[in-house]
mmCIF file of C-alpha atoms in Angstrom:
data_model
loop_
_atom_site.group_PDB
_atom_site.id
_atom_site.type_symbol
_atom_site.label_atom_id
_atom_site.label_comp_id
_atom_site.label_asym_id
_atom_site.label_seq_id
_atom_site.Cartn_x
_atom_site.Cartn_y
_atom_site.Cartn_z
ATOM 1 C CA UNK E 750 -86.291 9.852 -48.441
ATOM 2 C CA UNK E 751 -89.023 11.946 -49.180
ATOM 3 C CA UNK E 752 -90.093 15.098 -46.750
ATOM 4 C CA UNK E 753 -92.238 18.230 -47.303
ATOM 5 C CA UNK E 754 -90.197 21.436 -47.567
ATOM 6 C CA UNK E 755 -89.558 24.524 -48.889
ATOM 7 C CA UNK E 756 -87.110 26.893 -50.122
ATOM 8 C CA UNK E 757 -88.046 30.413 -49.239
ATOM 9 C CA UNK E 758 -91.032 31.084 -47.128
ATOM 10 C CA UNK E 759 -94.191 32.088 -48.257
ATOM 11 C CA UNK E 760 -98.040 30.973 -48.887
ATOM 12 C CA UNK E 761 -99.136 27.686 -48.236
ATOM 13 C CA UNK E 762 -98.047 26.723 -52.505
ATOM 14 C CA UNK E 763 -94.332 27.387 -50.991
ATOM 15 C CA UNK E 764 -94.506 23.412 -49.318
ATOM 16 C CA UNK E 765 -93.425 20.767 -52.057
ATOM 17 C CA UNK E 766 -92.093 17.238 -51.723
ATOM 18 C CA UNK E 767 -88.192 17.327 -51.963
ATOM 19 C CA UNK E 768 -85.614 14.392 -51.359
ATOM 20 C CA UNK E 769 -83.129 14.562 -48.345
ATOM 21 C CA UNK E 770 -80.552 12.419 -47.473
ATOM 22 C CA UNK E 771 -81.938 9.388 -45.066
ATOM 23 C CA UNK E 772 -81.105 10.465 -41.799
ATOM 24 C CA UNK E 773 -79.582 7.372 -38.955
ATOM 25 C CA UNK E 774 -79.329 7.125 -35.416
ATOM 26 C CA UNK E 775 -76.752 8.254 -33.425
ATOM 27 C CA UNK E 776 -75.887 7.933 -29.728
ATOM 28 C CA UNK E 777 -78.349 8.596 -27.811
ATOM 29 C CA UNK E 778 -80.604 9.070 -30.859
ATOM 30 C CA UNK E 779 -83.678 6.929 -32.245
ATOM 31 C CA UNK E 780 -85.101 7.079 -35.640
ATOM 32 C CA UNK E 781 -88.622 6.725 -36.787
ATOM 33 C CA UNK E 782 -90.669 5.710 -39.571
ATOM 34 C CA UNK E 783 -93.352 8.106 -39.087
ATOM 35 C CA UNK E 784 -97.157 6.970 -39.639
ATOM 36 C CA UNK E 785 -98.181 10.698 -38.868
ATOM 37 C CA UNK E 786 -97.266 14.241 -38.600
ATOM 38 C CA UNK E 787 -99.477 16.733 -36.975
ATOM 39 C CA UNK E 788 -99.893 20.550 -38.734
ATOM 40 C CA UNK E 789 -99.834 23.055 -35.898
ATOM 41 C CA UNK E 790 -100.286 26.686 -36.016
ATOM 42 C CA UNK E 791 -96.784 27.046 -35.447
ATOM 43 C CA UNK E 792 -96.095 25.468 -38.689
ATOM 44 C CA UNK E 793 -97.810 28.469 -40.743
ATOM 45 C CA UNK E 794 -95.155 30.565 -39.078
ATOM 46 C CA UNK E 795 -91.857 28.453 -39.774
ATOM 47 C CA UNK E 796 -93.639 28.533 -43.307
ATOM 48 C CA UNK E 797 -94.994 31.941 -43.603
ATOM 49 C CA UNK E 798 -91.284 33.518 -42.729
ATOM 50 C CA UNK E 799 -92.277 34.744 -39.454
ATOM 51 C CA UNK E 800 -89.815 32.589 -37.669
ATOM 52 C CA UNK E 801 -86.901 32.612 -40.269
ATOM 53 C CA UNK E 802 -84.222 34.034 -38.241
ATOM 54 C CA UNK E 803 -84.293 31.088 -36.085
ATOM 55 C CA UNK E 804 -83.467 28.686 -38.984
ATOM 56 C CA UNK E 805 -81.836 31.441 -41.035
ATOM 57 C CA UNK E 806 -78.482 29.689 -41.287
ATOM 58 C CA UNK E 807 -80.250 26.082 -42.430
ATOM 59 C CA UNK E 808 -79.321 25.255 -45.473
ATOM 60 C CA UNK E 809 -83.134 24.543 -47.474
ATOM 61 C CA UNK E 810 -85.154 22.883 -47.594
ATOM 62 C CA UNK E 811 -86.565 23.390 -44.493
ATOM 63 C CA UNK E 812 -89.057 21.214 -43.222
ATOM 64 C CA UNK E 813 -91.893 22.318 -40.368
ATOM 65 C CA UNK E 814 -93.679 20.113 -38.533
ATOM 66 C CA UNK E 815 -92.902 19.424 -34.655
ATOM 67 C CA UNK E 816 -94.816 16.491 -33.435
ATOM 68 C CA UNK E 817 -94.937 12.957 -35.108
ATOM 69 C CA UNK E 818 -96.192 8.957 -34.598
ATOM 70 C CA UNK E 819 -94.584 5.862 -35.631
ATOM 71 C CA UNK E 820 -93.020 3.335 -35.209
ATOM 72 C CA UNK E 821 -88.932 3.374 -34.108
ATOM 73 C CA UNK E 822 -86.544 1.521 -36.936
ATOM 74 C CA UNK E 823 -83.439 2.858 -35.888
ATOM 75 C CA UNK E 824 -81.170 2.983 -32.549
ATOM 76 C CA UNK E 825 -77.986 4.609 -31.787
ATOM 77 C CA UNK E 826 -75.621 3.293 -29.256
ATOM 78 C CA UNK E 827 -77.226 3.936 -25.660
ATOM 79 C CA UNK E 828 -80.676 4.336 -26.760
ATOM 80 C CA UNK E 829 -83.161 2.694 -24.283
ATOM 81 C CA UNK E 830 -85.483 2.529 -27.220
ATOM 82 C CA UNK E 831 -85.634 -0.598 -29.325
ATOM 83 C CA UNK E 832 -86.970 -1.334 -32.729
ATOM 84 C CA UNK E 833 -90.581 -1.842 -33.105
ATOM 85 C CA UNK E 834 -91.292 0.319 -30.859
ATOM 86 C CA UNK E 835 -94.720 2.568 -31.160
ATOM 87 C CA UNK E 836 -94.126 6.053 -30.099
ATOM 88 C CA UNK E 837 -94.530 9.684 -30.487
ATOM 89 C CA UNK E 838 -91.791 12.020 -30.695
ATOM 90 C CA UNK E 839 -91.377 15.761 -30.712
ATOM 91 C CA UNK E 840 -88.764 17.879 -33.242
ATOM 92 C CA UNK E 841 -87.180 20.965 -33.836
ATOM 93 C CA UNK E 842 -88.435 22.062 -37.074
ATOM 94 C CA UNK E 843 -86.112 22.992 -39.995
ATOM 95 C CA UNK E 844 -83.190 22.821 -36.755
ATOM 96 C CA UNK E 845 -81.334 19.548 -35.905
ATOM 97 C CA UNK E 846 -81.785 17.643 -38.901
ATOM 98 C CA UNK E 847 -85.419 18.629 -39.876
ATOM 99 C CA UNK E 848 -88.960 18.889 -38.513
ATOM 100 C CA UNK E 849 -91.593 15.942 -38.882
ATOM 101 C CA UNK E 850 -93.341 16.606 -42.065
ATOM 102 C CA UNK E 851 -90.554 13.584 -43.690
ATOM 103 C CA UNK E 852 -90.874 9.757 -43.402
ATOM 104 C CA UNK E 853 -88.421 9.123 -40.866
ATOM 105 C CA UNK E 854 -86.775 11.782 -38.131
ATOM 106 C CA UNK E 855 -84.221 11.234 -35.580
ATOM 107 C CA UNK E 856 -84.745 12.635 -32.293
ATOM 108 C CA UNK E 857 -83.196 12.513 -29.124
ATOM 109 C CA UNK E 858 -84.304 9.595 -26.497
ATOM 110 C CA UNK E 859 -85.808 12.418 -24.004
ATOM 111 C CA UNK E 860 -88.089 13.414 -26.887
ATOM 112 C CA UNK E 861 -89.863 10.155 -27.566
ATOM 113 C CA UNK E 862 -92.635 8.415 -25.276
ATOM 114 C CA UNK E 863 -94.857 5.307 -25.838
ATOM 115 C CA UNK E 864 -97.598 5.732 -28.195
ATOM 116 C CA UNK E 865 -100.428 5.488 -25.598
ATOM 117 C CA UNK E 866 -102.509 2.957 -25.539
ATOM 118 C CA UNK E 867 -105.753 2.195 -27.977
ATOM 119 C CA UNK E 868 -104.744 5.144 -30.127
ATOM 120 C CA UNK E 869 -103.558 5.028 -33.593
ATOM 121 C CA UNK E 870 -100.866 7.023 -35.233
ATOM 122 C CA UNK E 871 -102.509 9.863 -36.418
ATOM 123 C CA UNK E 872 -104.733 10.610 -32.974
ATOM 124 C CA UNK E 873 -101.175 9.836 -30.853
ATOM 125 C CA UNK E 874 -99.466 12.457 -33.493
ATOM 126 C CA UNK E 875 -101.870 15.419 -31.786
ATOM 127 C CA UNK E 876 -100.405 14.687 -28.374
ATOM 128 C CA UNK E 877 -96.603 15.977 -28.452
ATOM 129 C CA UNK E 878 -96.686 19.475 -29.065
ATOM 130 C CA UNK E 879 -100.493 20.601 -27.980
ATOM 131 C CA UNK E 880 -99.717 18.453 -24.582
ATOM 132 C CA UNK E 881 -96.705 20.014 -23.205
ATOM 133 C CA UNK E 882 -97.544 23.380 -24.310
ATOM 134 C CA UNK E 883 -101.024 22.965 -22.258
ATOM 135 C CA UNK E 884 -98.233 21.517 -19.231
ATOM 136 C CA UNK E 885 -95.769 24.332 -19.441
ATOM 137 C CA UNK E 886 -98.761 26.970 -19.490
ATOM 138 C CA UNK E 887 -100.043 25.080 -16.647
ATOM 139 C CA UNK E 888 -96.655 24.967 -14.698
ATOM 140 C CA UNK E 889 -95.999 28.604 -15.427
ATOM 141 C CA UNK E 890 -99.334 29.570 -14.152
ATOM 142 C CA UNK E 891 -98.383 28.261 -10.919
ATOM 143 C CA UNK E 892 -101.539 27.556 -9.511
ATOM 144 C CA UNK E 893 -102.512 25.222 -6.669
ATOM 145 C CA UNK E 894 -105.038 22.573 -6.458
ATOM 146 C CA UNK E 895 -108.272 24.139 -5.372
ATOM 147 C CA UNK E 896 -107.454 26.877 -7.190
ATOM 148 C CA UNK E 897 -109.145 28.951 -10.255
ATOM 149 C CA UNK E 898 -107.984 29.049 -13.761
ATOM 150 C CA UNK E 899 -109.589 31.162 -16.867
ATOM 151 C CA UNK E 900 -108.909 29.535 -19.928
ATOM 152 C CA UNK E 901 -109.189 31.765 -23.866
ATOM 153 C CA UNK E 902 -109.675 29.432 -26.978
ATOM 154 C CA UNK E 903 -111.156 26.435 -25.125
ATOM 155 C CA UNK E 904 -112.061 24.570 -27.730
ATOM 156 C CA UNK E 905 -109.210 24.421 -29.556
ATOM 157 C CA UNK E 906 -106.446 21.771 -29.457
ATOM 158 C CA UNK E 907 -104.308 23.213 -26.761
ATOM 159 C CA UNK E 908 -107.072 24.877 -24.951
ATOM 160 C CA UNK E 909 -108.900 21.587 -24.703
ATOM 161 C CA UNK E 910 -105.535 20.004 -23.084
ATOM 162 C CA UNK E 911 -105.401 22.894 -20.817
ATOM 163 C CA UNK E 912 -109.136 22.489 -19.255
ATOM 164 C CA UNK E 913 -108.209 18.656 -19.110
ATOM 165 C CA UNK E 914 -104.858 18.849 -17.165
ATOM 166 C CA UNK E 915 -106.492 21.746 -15.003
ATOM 167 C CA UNK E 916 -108.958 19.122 -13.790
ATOM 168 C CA UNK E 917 -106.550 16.456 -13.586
ATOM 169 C CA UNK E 918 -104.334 18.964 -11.484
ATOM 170 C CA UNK E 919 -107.348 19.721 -9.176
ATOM 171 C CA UNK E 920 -108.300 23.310 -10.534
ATOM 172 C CA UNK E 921 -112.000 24.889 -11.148
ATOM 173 C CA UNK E 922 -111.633 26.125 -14.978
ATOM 174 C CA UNK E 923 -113.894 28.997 -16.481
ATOM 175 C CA UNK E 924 -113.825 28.695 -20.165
ATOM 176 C CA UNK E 925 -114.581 30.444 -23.139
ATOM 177 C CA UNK E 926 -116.865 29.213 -26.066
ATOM 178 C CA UNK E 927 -118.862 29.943 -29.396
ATOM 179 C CA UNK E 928 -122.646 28.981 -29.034
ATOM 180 C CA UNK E 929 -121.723 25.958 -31.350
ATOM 181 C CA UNK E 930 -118.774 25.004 -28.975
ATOM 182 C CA UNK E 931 -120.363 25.525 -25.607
ATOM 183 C CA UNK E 932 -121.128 21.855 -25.355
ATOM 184 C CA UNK E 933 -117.867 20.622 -26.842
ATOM 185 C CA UNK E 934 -116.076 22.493 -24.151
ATOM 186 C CA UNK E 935 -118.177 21.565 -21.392
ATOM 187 C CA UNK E 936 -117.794 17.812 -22.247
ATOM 188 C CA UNK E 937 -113.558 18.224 -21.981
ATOM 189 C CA UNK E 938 -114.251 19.494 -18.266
ATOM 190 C CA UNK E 939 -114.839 23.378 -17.878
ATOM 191 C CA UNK E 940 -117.224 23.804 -14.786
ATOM 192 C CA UNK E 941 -118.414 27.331 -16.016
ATOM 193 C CA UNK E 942 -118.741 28.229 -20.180
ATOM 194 C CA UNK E 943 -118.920 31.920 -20.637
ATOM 195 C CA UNK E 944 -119.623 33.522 -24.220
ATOM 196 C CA UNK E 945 -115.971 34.261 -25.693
ATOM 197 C CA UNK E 946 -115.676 37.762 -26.894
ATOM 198 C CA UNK E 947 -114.025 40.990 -25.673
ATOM 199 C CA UNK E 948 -116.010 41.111 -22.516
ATOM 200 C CA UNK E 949 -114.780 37.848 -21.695
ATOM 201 C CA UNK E 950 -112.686 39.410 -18.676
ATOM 202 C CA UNK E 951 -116.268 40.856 -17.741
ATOM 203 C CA UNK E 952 -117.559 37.388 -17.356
ATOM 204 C CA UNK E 953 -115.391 36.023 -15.658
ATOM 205 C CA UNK E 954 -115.270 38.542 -12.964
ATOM 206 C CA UNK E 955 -119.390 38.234 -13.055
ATOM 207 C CA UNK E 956 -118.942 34.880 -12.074
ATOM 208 C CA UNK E 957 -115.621 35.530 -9.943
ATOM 209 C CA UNK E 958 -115.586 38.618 -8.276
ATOM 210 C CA UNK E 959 -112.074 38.789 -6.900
ATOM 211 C CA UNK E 960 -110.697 37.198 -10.438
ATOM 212 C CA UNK E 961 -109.531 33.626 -10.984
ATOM 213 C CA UNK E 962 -106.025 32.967 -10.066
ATOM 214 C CA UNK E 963 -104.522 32.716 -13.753
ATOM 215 C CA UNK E 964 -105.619 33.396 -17.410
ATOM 216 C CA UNK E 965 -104.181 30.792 -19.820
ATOM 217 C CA UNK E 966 -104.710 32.643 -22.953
ATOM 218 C CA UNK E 967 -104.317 29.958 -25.868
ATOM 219 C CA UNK E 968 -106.440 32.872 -28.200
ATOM 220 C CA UNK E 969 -103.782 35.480 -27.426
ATOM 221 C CA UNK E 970 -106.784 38.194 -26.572
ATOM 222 C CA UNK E 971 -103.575 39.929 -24.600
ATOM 223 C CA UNK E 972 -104.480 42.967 -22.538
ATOM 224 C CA UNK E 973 -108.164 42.742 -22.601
ATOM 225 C CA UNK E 974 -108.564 39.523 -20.546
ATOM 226 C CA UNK E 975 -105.711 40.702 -17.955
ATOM 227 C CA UNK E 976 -109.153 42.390 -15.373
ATOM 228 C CA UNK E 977 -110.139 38.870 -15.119
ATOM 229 C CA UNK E 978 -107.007 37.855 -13.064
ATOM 230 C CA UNK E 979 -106.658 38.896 -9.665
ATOM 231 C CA UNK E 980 -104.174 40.750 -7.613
ATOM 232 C CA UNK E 981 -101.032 38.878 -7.817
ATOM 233 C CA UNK E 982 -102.386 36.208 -10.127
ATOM 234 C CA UNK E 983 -100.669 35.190 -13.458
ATOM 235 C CA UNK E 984 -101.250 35.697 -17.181
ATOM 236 C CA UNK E 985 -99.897 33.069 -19.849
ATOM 237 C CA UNK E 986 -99.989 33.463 -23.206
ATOM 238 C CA UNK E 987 -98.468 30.637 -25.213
ATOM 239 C CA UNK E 988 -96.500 32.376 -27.786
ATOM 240 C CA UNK E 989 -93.697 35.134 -27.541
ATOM 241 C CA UNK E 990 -93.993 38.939 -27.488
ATOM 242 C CA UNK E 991 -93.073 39.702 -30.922
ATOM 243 C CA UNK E 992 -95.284 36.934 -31.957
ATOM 244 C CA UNK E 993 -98.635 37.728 -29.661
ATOM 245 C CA UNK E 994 -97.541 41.416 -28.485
ATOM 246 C CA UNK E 995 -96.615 42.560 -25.314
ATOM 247 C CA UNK E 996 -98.904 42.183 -22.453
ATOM 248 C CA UNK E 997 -97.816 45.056 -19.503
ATOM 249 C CA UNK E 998 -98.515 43.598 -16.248
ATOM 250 C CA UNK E 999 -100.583 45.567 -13.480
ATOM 251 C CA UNK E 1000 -101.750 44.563 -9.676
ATOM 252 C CA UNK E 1001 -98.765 42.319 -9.460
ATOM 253 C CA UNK E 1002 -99.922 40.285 -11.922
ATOM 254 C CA UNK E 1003 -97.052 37.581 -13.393
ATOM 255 C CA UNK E 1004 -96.748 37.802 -17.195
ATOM 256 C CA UNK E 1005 -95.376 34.532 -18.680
ATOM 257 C CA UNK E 1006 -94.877 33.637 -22.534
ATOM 258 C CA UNK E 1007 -94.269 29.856 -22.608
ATOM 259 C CA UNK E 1008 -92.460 28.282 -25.763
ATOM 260 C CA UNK E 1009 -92.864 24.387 -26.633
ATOM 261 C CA UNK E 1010 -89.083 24.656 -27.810
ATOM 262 C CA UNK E 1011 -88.392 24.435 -23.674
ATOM 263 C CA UNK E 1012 -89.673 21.371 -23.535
ATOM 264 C CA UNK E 1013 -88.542 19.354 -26.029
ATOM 265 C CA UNK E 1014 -86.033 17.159 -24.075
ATOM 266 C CA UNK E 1015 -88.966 16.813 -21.181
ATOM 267 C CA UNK E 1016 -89.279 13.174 -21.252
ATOM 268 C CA UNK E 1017 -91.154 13.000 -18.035
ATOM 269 C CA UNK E 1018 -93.888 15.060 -19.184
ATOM 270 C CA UNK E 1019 -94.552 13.850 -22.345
ATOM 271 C CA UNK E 1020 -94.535 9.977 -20.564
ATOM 272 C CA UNK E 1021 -97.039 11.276 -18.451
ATOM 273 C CA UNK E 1022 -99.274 13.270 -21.028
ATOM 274 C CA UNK E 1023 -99.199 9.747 -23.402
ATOM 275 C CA UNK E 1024 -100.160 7.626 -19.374
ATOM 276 C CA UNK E 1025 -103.025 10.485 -19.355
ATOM 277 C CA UNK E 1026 -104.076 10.205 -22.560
ATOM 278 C CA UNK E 1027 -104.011 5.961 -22.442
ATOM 279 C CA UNK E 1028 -106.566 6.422 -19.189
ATOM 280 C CA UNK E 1029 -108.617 8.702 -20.797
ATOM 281 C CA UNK E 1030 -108.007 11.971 -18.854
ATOM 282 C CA UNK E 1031 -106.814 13.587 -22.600
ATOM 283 C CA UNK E 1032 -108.796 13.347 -25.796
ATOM 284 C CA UNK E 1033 -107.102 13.173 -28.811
ATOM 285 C CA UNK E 1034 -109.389 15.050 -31.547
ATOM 286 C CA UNK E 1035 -108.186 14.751 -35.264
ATOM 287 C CA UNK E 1036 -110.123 17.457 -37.388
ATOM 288 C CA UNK E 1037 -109.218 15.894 -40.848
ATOM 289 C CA UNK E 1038 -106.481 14.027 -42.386
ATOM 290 C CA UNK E 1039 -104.086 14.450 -45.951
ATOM 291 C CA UNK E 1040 -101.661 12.661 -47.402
ATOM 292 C CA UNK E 1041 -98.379 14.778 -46.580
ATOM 293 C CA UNK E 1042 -98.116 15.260 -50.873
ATOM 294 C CA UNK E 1043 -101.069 17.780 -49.836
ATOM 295 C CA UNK E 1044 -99.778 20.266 -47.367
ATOM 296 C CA UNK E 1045 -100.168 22.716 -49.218
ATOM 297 C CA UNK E 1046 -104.234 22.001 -48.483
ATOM 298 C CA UNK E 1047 -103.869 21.186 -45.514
ATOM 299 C CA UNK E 1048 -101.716 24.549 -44.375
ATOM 300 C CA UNK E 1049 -104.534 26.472 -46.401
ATOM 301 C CA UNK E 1050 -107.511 24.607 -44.483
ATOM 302 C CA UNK E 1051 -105.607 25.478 -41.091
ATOM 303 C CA UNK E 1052 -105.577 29.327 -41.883
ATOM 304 C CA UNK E 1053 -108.989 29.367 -42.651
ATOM 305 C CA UNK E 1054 -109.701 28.536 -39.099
ATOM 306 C CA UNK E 1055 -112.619 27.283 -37.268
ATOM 307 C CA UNK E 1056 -111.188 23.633 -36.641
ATOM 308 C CA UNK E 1057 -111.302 21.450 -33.636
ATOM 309 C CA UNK E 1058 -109.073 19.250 -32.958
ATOM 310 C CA UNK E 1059 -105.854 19.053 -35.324
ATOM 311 C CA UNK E 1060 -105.015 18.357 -39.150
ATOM 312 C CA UNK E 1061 -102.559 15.409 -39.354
ATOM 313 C CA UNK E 1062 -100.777 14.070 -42.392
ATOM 314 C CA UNK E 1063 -100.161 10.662 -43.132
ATOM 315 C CA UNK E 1064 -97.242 9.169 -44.555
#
């Protein structure tokens, strides 16, 4: 079948179509004909070699890509999925068989839910890996309803999940925005939309004088945002120290790096974020689409930056 791989990491010109061996169900296991694969920041650093000693022992090529949509064409004994059925799934890139940039993965059961409902493949494919990174940097952040929540990077993918699942969860949300994304953010939920910049932390403490309860930092800012939390609050950044730098806490303040690879099995969770994004509590965005024979542009559009919502490729 065909997936996009590659051999040694590198640039964006390092992804190339390659044949692998059709993968099949097992127990326990469903396979998928997928529609759609979304390309996450955390693909340019499987790709870019940032990552590589976690698939170091893979035999190439490895293929990125963590969250898909399709349709299941596969079972394995056990499965409590059944053929035909629309769904959304979320991998392990380049580990356990191969990430999602191929036309069909097998995952486990726990990592599929229902595509939700009224959205196609490629909006669903934005869901997996955005949603229960915003859930996990909610859950770490620990913060009750009625509560106060700062989030960095607002208007991007997972920052727009975070402001929505804040609200859901009963939370006021200060937010951070570029003049041309102040409106954008405001419409996903944030009751306050302070300039982003360095003196974010200053803002926020302008508008809350004893500091919000937790910073979810989806623009890894780091240390200059921590004066915006207060005593004994909590500050999550959604990638790993050697990744986003070490944050030293202060004031009591709980430091938490959250990693999607936690969650992967979280069946519950990613139910619920496809139920929340059926209602209409989540918004899917799509930035742009490629066919997945043009990841290569679509990797170099991503590091360019200044994109809302997600690139997906179609298969």
């Amino acid at each position: 079948m065909l997936a996009i791989g590659f051999d040694e990491p590198g640039g964006p010109d390092v992804l190339r179509v390659v044949q692998v061996p059709e993968p099949h169900a097992e127990e326990g296991q469903v396979r998928i004909r997928v529609a759609a694969a979304t390309v996450n920041p955390s693909d340019l650093v499987t790709r870019s070699g940032a990552a590589h000693d976690r698939y170091r022992e893979v035999t190439p090529p490895y293929v990125p890509g963590w969250d898909a949509a399709g349709v299941v064409d596969e079972v394995g004994p056990g499965s409590r999925w059944r053929v035909g059925d629309q769904v959304v799934a979320i991998t392990k890139p380049v580990l356990e068989g191969g990430g999602a940039y191929a036309e069909q993965i097998v995952v486990s059961d726990d990592s599929v839910a229902p595509m939700p409902a009224g959205a196609d493949a490629v909006a669903a494919a934005t869901l997996p890996m955005n949603g229960l990174t915003a859930a996990l940097a909610l859950d770490a952040a620990d913060v009750r309803p009625g509560g106060t929540i700062a989030v960095t990077g607002a208007a991007g993918a997972v920052g727009g999940y975070v402001i929505q699942l804040a609200k859901h969860r009963g939370l006021t949300v200060l937010a951070d925005a570029s003049p041309r994304d102040a409106q954008l953010v405001a419409e996903l939920g944030a009751d306050t939309v302070l300039a982003r910049g360095d003196d974010f932390a200053r803002r926020v403490r302008a508008q809350v004088p004893d500091g919000v309860d937790s910073v979810i930092d989806c623009a890894l800012l780091g240390s200059a945002v921590l004066s915006a939390v207060r005593d004994n609050g909590s500050y999550v950044a959604l990638r790993p120290p050697r990744l986003s730098g070490t944050v030293d806490s202060e004031r009591d303040i709980d430091v938490h790096y959250v990693m999607v690879l936690d969650r992967v099995h979280d069946s519950a969770t990613l139910t619920e974020l496809s139920r929340l994004a059926s209602d209409g509590v989540l918004t899917l965005r799509v930035a742009q689409t490629f066919p997945a024979t043009e990841a290569a542009a679509a990797h170099r559009l991503l590091e360019a930056g200044g994109l809302r919502g997600r690139i997906v490729l179609t298969f």
